Coordinates of C-alpha atoms in Angstrom, one line a residue:
Chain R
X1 CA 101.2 55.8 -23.4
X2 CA 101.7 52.6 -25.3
X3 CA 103.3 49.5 -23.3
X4 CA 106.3 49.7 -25.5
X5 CA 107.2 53.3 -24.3
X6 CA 106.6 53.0 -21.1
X7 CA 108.9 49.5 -21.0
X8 CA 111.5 51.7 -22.9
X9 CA 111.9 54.3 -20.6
X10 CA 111.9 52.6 -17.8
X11 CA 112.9 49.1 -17.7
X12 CA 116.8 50.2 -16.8
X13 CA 116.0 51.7 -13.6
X14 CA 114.1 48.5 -13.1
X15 CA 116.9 46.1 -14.4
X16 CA 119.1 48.6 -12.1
X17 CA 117.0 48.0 -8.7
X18 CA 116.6 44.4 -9.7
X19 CA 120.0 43.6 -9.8
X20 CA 120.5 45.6 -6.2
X21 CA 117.7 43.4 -4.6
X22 CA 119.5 40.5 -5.6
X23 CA 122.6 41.2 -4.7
X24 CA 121.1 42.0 -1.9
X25 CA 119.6 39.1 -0.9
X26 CA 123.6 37.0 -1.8
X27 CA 125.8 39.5 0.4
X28 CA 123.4 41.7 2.5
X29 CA 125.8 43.4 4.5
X30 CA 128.1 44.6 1.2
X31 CA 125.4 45.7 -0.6
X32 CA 123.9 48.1 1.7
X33 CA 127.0 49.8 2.3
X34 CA 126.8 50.7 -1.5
X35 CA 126.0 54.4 -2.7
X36 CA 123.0 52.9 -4.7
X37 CA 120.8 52.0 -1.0
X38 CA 120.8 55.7 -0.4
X39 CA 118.6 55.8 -3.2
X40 CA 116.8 52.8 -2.4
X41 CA 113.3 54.0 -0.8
X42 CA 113.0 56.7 -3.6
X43 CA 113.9 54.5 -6.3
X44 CA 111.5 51.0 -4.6
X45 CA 108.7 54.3 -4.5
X46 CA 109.0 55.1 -8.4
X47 CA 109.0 51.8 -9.0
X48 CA 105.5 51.3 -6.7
X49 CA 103.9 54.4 -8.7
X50 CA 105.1 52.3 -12.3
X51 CA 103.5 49.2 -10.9
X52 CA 100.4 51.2 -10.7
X53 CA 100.0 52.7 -13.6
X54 CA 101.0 49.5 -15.3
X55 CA 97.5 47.8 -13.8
X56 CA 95.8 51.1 -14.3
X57 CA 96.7 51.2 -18.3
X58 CA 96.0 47.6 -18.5
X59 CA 99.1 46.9 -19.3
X60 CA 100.3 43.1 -20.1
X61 CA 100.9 40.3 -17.7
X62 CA 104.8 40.4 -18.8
X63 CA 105.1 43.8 -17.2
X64 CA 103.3 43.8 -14.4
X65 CA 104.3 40.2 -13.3
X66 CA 107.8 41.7 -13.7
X67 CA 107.4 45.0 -12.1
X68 CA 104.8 43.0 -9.3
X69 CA 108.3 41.0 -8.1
X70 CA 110.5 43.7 -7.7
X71 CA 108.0 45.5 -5.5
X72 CA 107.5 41.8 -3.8
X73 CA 111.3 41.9 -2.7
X74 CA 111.6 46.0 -2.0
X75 CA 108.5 45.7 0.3
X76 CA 110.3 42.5 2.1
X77 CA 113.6 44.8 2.2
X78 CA 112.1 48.0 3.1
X79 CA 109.9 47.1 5.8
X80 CA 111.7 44.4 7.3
X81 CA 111.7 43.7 10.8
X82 CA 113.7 45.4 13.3
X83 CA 116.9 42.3 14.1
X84 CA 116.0 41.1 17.8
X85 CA 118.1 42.9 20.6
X86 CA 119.7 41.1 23.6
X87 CA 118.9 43.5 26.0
X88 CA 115.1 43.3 25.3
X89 CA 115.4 39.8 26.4
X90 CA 116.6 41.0 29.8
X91 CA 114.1 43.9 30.2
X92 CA 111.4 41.4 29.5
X93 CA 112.5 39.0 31.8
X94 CA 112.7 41.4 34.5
X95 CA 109.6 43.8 34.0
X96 CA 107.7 42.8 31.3
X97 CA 107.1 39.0 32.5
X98 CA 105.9 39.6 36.0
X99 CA 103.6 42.6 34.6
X100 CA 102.1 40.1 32.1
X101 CA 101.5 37.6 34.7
X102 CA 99.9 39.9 37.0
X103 CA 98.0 41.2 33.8
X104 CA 96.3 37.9 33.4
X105 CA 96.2 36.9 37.2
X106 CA 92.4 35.9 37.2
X107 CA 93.6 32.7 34.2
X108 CA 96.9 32.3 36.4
X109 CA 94.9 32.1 39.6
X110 CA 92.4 29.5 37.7
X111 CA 95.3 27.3 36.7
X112 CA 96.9 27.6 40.4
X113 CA 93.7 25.9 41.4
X114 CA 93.7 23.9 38.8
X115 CA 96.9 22.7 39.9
X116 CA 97.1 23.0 43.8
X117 CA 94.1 21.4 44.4
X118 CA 93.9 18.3 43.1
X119 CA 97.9 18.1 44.4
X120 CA 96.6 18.9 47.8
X121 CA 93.6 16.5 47.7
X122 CA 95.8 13.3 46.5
X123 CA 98.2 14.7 49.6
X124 CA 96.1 14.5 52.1
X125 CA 94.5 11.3 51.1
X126 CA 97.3 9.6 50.7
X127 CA 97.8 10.0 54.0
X128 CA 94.4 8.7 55.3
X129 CA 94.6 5.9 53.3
X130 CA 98.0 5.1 52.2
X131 CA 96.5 1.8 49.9
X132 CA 95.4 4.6 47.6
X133 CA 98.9 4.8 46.1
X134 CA 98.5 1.4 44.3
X135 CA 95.2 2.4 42.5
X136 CA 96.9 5.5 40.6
X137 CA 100.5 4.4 40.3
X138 CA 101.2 0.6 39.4
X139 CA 104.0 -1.0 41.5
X140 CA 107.3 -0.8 39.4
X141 CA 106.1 2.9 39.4
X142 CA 106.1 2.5 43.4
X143 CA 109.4 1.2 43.5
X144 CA 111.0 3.6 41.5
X145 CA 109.5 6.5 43.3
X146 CA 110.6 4.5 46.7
X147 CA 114.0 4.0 45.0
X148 CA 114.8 7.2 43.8
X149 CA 113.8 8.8 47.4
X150 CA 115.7 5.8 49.9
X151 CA 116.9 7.7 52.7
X152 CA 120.1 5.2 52.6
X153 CA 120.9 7.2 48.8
X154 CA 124.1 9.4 48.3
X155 CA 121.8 11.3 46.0
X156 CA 118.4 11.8 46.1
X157 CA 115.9 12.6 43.7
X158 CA 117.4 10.1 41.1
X159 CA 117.8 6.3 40.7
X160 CA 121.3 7.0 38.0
X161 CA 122.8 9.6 36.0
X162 CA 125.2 12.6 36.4
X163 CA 124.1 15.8 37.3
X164 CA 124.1 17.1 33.5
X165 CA 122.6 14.3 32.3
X166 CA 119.9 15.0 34.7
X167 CA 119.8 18.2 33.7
X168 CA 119.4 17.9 30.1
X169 CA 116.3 15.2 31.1
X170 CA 114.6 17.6 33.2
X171 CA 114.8 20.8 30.2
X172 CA 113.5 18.1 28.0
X173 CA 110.9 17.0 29.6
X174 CA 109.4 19.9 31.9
X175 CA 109.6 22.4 29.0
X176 CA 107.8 20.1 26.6
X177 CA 105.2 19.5 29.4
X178 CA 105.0 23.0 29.8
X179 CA 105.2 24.3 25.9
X180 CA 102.0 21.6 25.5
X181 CA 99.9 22.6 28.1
X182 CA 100.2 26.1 26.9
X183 CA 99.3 25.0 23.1
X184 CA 96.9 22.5 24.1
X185 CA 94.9 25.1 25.8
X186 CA 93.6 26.1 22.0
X187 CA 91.4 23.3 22.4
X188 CA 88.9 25.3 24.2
X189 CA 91.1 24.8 27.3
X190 CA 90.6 21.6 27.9
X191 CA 94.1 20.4 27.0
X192 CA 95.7 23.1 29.5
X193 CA 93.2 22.2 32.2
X194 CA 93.7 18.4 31.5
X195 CA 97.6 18.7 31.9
X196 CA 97.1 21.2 34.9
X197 CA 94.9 18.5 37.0
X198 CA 96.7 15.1 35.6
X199 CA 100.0 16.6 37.1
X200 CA 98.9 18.5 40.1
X201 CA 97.0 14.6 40.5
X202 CA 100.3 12.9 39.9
X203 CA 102.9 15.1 41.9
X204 CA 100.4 15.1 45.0
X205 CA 100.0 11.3 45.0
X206 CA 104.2 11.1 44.9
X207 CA 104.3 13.7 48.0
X208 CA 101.7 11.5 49.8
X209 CA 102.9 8.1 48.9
X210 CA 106.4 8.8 49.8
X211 CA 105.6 11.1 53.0
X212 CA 103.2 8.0 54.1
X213 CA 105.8 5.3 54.0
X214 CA 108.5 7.6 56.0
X215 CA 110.8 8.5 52.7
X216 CA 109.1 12.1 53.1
X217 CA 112.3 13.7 54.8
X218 CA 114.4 13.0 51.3
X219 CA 111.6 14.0 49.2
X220 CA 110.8 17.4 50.5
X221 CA 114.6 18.0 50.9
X222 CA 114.4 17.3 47.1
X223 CA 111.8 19.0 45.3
X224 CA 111.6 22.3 48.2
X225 CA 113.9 24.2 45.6
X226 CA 113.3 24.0 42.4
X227 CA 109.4 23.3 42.8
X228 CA 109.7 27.7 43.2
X229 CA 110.1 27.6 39.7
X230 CA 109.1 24.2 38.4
X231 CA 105.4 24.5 39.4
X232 CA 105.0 28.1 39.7
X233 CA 106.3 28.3 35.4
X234 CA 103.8 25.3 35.3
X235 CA 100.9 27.4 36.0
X236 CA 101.8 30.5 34.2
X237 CA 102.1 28.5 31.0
X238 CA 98.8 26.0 31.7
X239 CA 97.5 29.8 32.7
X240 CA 98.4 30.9 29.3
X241 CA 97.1 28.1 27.9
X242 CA 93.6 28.8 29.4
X243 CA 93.5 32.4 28.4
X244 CA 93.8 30.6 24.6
X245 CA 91.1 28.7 25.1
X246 CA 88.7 31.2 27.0
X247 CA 89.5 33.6 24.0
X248 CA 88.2 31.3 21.9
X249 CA 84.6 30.9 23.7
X250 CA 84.2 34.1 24.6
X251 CA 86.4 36.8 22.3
X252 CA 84.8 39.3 24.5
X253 CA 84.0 42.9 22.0
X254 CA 86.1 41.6 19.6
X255 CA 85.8 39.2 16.5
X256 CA 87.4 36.1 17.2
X257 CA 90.3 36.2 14.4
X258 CA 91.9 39.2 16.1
X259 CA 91.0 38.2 19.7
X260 CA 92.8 35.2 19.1
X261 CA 95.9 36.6 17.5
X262 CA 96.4 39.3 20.2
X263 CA 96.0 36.1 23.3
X264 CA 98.7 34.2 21.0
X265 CA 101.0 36.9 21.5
X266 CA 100.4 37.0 25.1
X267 CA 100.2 33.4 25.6
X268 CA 103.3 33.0 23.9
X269 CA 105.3 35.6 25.8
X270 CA 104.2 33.8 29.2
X271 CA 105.5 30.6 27.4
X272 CA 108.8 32.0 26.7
X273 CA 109.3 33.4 30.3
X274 CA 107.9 29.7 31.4
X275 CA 110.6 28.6 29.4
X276 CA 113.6 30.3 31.1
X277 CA 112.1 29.6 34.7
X278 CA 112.3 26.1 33.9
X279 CA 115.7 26.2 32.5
X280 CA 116.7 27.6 35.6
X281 CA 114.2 24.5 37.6
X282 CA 116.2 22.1 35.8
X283 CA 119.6 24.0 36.6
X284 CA 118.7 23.9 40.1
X285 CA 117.2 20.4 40.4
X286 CA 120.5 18.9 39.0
X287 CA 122.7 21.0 40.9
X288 CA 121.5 21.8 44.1
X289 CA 118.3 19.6 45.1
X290 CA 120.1 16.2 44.5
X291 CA 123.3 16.9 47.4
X292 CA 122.0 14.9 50.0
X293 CA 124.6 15.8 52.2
X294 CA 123.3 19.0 53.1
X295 CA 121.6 19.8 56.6
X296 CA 117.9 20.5 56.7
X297 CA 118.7 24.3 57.5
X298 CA 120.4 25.1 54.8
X299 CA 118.0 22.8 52.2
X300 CA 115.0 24.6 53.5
X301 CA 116.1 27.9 54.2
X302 CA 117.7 28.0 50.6
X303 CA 114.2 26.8 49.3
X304 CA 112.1 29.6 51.4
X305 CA 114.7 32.7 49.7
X306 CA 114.0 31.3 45.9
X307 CA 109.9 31.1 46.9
X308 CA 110.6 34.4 48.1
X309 CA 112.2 35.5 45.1
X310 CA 110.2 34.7 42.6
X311 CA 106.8 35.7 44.3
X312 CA 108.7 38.7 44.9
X313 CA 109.6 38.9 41.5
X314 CA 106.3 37.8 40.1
X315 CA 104.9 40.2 42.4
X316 CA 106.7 43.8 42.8
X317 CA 108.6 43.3 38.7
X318 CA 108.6 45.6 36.9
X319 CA 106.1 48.1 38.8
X320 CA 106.6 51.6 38.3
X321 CA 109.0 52.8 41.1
X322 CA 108.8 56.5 42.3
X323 CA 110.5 57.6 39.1
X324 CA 107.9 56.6 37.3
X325 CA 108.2 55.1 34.0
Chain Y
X1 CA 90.0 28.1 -2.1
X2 CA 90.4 27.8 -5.9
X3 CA 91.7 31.4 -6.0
X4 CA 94.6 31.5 -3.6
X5 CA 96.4 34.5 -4.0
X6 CA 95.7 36.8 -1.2
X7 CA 96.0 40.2 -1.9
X8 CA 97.9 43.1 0.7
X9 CA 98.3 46.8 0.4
X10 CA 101.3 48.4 0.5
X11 CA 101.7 51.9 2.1
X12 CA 103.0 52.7 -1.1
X13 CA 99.0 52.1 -2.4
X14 CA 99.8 49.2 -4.6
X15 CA 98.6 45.9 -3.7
X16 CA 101.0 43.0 -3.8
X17 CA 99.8 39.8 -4.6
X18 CA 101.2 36.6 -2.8
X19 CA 100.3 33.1 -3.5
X20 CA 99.5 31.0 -0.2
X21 CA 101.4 27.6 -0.2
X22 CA 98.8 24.4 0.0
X23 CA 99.5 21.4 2.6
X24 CA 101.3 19.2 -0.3
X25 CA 104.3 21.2 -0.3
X26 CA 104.3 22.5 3.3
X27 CA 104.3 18.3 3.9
X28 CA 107.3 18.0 1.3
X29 CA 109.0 21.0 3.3
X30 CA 108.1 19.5 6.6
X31 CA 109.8 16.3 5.6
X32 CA 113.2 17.4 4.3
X33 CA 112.7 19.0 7.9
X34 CA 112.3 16.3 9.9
X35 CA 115.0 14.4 7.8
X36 CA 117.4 16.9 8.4
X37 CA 116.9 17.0 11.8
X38 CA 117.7 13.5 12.4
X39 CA 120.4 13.6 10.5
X40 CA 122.1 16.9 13.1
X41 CA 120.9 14.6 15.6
X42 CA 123.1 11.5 14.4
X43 CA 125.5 13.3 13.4
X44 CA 125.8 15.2 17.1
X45 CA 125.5 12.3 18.8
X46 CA 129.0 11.1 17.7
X47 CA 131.3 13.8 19.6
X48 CA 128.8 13.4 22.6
X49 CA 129.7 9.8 23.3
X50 CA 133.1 10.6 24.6
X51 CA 130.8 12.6 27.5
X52 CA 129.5 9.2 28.5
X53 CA 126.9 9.4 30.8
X54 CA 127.0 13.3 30.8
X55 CA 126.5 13.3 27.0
X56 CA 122.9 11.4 26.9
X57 CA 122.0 15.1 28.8
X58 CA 123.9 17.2 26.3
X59 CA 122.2 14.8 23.9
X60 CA 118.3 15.4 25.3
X61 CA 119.6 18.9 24.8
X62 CA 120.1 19.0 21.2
X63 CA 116.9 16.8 20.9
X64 CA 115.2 19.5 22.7
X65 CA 116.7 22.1 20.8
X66 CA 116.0 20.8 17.1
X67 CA 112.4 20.0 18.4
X68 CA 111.1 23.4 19.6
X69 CA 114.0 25.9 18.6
X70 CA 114.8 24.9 15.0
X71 CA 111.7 25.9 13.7
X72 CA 111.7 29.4 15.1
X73 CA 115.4 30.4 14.8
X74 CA 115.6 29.1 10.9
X75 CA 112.4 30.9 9.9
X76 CA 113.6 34.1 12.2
X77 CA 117.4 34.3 10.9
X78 CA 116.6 33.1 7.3
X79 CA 113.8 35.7 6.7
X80 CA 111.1 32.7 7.1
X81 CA 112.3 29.8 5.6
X82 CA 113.6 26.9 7.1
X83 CA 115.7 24.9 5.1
X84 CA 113.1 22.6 4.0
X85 CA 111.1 25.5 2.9
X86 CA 114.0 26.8 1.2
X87 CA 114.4 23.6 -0.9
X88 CA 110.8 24.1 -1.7
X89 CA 110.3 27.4 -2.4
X90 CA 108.0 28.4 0.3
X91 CA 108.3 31.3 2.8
X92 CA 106.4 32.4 6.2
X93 CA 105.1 35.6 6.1
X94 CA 103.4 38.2 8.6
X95 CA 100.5 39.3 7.9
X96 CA 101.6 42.7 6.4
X97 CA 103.9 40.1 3.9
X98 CA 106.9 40.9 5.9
X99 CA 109.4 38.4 7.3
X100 CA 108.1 36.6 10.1
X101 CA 108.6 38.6 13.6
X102 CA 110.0 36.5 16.3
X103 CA 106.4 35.8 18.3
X104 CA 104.6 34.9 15.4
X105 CA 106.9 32.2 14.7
X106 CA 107.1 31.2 18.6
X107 CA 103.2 31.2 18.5
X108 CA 102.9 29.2 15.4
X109 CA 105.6 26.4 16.1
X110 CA 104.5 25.9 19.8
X111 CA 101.0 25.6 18.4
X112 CA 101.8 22.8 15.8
X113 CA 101.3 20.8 19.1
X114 CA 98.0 21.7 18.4
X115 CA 97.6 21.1 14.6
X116 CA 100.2 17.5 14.6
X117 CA 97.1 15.6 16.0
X118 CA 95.1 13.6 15.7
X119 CA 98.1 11.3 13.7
X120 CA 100.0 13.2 11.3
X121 CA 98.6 16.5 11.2
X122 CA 95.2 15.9 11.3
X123 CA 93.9 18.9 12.3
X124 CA 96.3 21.0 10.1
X125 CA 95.8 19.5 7.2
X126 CA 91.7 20.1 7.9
X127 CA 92.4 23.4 9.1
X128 CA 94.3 24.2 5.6
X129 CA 91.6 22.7 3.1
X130 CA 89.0 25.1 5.1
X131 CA 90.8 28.4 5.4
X132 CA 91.0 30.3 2.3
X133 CA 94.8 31.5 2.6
X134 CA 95.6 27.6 3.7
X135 CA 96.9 28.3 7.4
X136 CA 96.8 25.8 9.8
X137 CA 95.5 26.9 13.7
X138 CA 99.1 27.9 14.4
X139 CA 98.9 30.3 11.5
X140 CA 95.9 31.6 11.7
X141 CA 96.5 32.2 15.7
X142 CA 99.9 33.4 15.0
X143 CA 98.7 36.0 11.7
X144 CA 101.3 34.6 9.7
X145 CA 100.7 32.6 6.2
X146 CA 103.1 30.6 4.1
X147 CA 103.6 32.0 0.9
X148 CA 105.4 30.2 -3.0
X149 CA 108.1 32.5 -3.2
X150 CA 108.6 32.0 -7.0
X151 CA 105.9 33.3 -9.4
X152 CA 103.9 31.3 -11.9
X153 CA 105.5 31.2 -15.4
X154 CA 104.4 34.4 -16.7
X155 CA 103.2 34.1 -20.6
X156 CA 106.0 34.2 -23.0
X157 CA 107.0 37.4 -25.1
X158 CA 104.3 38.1 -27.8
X159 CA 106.1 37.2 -31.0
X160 CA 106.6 40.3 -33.0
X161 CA 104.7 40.6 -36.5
X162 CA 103.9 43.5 -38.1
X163 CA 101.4 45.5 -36.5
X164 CA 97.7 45.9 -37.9
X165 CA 95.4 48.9 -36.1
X166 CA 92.4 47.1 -34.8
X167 CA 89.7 48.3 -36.8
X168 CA 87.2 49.3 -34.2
X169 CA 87.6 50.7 -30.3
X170 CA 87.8 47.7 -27.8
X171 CA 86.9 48.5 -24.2
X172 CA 90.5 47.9 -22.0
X173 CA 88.8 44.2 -20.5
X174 CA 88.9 43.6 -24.0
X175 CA 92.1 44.5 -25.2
X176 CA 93.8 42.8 -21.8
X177 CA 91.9 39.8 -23.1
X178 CA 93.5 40.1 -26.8
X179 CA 96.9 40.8 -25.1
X180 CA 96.8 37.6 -23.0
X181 CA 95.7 35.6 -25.7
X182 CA 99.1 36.3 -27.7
X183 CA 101.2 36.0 -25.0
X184 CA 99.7 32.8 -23.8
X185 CA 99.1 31.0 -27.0
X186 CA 102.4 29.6 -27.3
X187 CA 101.2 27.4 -24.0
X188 CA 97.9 26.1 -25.8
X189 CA 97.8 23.4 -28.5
X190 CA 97.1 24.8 -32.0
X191 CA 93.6 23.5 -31.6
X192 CA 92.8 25.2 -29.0
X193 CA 94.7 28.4 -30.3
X194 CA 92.4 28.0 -33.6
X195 CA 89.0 27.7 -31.5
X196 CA 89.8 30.5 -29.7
X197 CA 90.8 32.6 -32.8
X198 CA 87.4 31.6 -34.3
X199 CA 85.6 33.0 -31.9
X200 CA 86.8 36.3 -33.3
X201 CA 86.3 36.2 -36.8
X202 CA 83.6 38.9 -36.9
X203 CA 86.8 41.1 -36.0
X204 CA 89.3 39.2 -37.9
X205 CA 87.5 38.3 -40.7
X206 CA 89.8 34.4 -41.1
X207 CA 89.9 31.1 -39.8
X208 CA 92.1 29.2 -38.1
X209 CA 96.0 30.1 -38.7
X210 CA 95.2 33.0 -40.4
X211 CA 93.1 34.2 -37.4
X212 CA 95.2 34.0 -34.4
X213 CA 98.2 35.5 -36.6
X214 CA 95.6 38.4 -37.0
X215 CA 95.2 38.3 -33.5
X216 CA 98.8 38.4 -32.6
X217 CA 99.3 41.4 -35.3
X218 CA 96.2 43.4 -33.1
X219 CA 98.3 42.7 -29.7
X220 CA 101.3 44.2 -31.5
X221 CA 99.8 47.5 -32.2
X222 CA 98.0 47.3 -28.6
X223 CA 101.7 47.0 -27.3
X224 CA 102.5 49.9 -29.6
X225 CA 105.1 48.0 -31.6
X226 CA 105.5 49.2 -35.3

């Protein structure tokens, strides 16, 4: 069939479908509640076989082009993405996260380390030999830390600012620490492992300095809370990071392209759950950890259920109960 | 690289053809971004003031949400542009050349950590001159690419003449070719029309104006005009 045939008997079902996509694309909602979207798959299909035999016939650029976008826009229409559901978001965060976490334990249990023990280290040492403090911190870094933690404060854990200020500083700042360790572990996992130890280094020299010089009771009143979440999202998403990184090296049986894609969509689900655990740190840090008038009981036995809670939850989520599932 | 169209199979069988987007507009995109964002950030900053201290939080908020959210709910809710890549034409797609998914564009915006350095996207603009399709490492970690949405001008109409039967069987290559050449002569100077004509003048039998109008009169009977 000659080119000007087949463009004759066709081209108003294509003008037809055309003008639908378009429409479409203006008021989506409208248009699929016309008659013609019933007919939309058969019609998109037609148009798919045309397209074909188009290329097939050699046929000229002005007709394939034209024929080549509407199957462009149907293809974008017909096989669009499911619309994100709420309640996925809440099964994820109560099953799915904790199963992906324990999934990957052996990169969360690298970045613990990573994490705890360099903490641990500048603890201790700090306490052998307090001088220590003033090689890593300088001293208007020393006085603000001594500042923010004077037992003689209202509040503690801050030197100014209302509670929502505080808490918009604390989602700022731990989720971009967090969001960046995980993407920085691409780098062969250096980046993840570098943010891991530099703030495992830095919050263990703060916990020593300030235990050393007697402001320790205000400090661990502080942080006892929301370090449940705080650190423990800090290592899922520096753990996240390092799965990145070790895909890179070592893809395992698979080619690295696809390795790589399928540890992005891990990593990037641990970063999300990181992400609401550190909304709720900060929530908690502004809220609860900086009431200084509080007795030790209730500070410390309030800090003990939310470890509880989320190892718990990290732990027993989302396991198959005796239903099954 | 010089060919950038990446081709994708449909279930349907057909193979659609989409154009990855180079760094010089993804930069142009990024930019109206970035401006854009400022200027929701100046403009939220007025109401927040009568928070006082409390609004410098609220404030850090909105910073934090135009930094790492804006990216992903534009090219989510917008079927994968963001408004800068709206103003330029360009659009994120999955690998399959559907809309990008929700973690695809988480994994490819948290990633630009990644591809922003060393200064201003170093490493992305490297990663894009290397990779045939022109993703940077968010892209090509997440399986998306971005994609021109518009086509390239397609050739104009062939103008219609009377048609002439060609007076020997060309093979299909061939008769694409002598199509192409009427519809895409009205782009080339006459010059360059004419030298190409010459080259057929076994089959034409002229020269120059009288050539390529033979030419044209072939592509009409090829198209089967009368």
């Amino acid at each position: 069939m000659k080119q000007e045939r087949f463009v004759a008997l066709h081209s108003r079902e294509w003008d037809h479908l055309q003008s639908w996509l378009n429409a479409l694309d203006r008021q989506a909602k409208r248009t699929l509640r016309q008659e013609q979207a019933l007919d939309f798959p058969a019609s998109y299909r037609r148009i798919c076989h045309h397209l074909a035999l188009a290329r097939g016939r050699g046929y000229s650029h002005e007709v394939t082009e034209r024929l080549q976008r509407i199957v462009q826009q149907g293809h974008r229409v017909l096989y669009q993405p499911p619309a994100p559901r709420w309640h996925r978001v809440i099964a994820f965060l109560v099953a799915g996260f904790p199963r992906l976490v324990r999934a990957q334990w052996r990169c969360m249990l690298a970045a613990a380390v990573l994490f705890y023990v360099p903490a641990l280290v500048t603890l201790v040492l700090m306490q052998l030999r307090p001088e220590l403090a003033h090689t890593v911190f300088s001293s208007a870094q020393l006085a603000q830390f001594e500042k923010m933690y004077d037992p003689a404060n209202a509040q503690i854990g801050r030197s100014s600012g209302t509670d929502l200020h505080m808490f918009g500083f604390y989602v700022m700042n731990n989720v971009s620490i967090a969001f960046r360790s995980f993407a920085s572990g691409l780098v062969f996992g250096v980046g993840a492992i570098y943010v891991l130890g530099a703030n495992g280094l830095l919050i263990g020299g703060v916990a020593g300095h300030l235990t050393a010089i007697g402001y320790g009771g205000p400090f661990w009143r502080f942080v006892a809370a929301h370090s449940a979440f705080e650190l423990t999202a800090l290592v899922i998403a520096g753990g996240a990071g390092l799965r990145l990184g070790l895909t890179l090296l070592s893809p395992g049986r698979q080619r690295r392209g696809p390795a790589l894609v399928a540890a992005g969509w891990i990593g990037a689900q641990l970063a999300l759950g990181a992400f609401a655990m550190l909304v709720v740190a900060a929530f908690v840090e502004a809220y609860w950890s900086s009431i200084a008038s509080l007795s030790d009981a209730v500070k410390f036995g309030s800090a003990a259920v939310l470890w509880v809670l989320v190892l718990g939850w990290l732990w027993r989520g989302g396991r198959a109960g005796r239903h099954g599932a | 690289m010089i060919d950038t169209v990446r081709e994708i199979e449909t279930p349907e069988g057909v193979s659609l053809r989409l154009r990855a987007a180079g760094a010089l507009p993804r930069a142009q995109a990024w930019m109206v971004d970035l401006l854009l964002r400022f200027a929701i950030f100046f403009v939220a900053l007025i109401p927040l003031a009568a928070f006082g201290k409390g609004g410098n939080g609220l404030a850090m908020l909105v910073m934090f949400a135009l930094l790492w959210g804006y990216s992903v709910v534009c090219e989510v809710w917008l079927g994968g542009q963001t408004f800068g890549k709206r103003a330029l034409g360009l659009r994120v797609v999955n690998a399959d050349g559907t809309p990008v998914t929700w973690l695809p564009s988480v994994v490819r915006n948290l990633l630009r950590v990644v591809d922003a350095l060393p200064g201003v996207y170093g490493v992305g603009l490297a990663c894009t001159l290397i990779d045939p399709h022109a993703r940077r490492l968010g892209d090509i970690v997440a399986g998306t690419m971005v994609i021109h949405v518009a086509d390239l001008p397609a050739g104009q109409e062939i103008p219609a003449l009377t048609a002439v039967p060609l007076p020997l069987v060309l093979a299909s290559d061939e008769q694409a070719a002598l199509v192409e050449f009427a519809e895409r002569a009205g782009q080339l100077t006459v010059q360059r029309q004419e030298e190409l004509a010459n080259l057929l003048t076994p089959l034409t039998g002229q020269r120059d104006t009288g050539a390529i109008r033979q030419l044209v009169a072939h592509a009409n009977w090829l198209l089967g005009r009368t």
